[in-house]
């Protein structure tokens, strides 16, 4: 199954709401980790966004799934970039 790198972009304007809703966002992600859909994720230290690594059938199905993220439902993500990724070495290489 393909692996995708998902880049979320955040703005300072949504920082407080992201902090308030972070438990729901991380709960959603943890359920996807348990299902094997999310391989890893985490925010950028400077607060400008996050990187999430997913397994998905294709980009359209992943885009549909990302719309279920509590941050997305609340409009707390400024931009989303989904890119298929082919790791050739390391922990995610097949």
Coordinates of C-alpha atoms in Angstrom, one line a residue:
X1 CA 0.0 0.0 0.0
X2 CA 1.4 3.4 -0.9
X3 CA 2.8 5.7 1.8
X4 CA 2.0 9.5 1.8
X5 CA 3.6 12.4 3.4
X6 CA 1.0 14.9 4.6
X7 CA 2.1 18.4 5.5
X8 CA -0.2 20.6 7.5
X9 CA 0.4 24.3 7.6
X10 CA -0.8 26.3 10.7
X11 CA -1.1 30.0 11.4
X12 CA -0.6 31.8 14.7
X13 CA -4.3 32.9 14.5
X14 CA -5.4 29.3 15.2
X15 CA -2.9 28.4 17.9
X16 CA -5.2 28.8 20.9
X17 CA -8.0 26.7 19.2
X18 CA -5.5 24.0 18.2
X19 CA -4.3 23.8 21.8
X20 CA -7.9 23.5 23.1
X21 CA -8.7 20.8 20.5
X22 CA -5.4 18.9 20.5
X23 CA -6.7 16.0 22.6
X24 CA -9.4 15.2 20.0
X25 CA -7.0 15.6 17.1
X26 CA -4.4 13.3 18.8
X27 CA -7.1 10.8 19.7
X28 CA -8.2 10.7 16.1
X29 CA -4.6 10.1 15.0
X30 CA -3.9 7.5 17.7
X31 CA -6.9 5.5 16.5
X32 CA -5.4 5.6 13.0
X33 CA -2.0 4.5 14.4
X34 CA -3.7 1.6 16.0
X35 CA -5.3 0.7 12.7
X36 CA -2.0 0.9 10.9
X37 CA -3.0 3.9 8.8
X38 CA -0.8 6.5 10.4
X39 CA 2.9 5.5 10.6
X40 CA 4.0 8.5 12.5
X41 CA 3.1 12.2 13.0
X42 CA 4.2 15.3 14.9
X43 CA 4.3 19.0 14.8
X44 CA 7.1 21.2 13.6
X45 CA 8.8 22.8 16.6
X46 CA 8.3 26.3 15.3
X47 CA 4.5 25.8 15.3
X48 CA 4.1 26.4 11.6
X49 CA 2.6 23.0 10.9
X50 CA 3.0 19.2 11.1
X51 CA 4.2 16.2 9.2
X52 CA 2.0 13.1 9.1
X53 CA 3.0 9.8 7.4
X54 CA 0.0 7.7 6.2
X55 CA -0.6 4.4 4.4
X56 CA -3.5 4.8 2.0
X57 CA -4.9 3.2 -1.1
X58 CA -4.6 6.5 -3.0
X59 CA -4.5 10.3 -2.6
X60 CA -8.3 10.8 -3.1
X61 CA -9.1 8.3 -0.3
X62 CA -6.6 9.9 2.0
X63 CA -7.9 13.4 1.3
X64 CA -11.4 12.1 2.3
X65 CA -9.9 10.7 5.5
X66 CA -8.1 13.9 6.3
X67 CA -11.4 15.8 6.2
X68 CA -12.4 13.8 9.3
X69 CA -9.5 15.3 11.4
X70 CA -11.0 17.4 14.2
X71 CA -8.6 20.2 13.3
X72 CA -9.9 20.1 9.7
X73 CA -13.5 20.0 10.8
X74 CA -12.9 23.2 12.9
X75 CA -10.9 25.0 10.1
X76 CA -7.7 25.0 12.1
X77 CA -5.4 23.9 9.2
X78 CA -4.4 26.7 6.8
X79 CA -3.2 24.3 4.0
X80 CA -2.7 20.6 3.4
X81 CA -0.2 19.1 1.0
X82 CA -0.5 15.3 0.2
X83 CA 2.5 13.7 -1.6
X84 CA 3.0 10.1 -2.3
X85 CA 6.4 9.1 -0.8
X86 CA 8.6 6.2 -1.6
X87 CA 11.0 5.5 1.3
X88 CA 14.0 3.4 0.0
X89 CA 15.8 2.9 3.3
X90 CA 15.2 3.1 7.0
X91 CA 12.2 2.4 9.2
X92 CA 9.5 2.9 6.5
X93 CA 11.3 1.2 3.5
X94 CA 9.6 -1.9 2.2

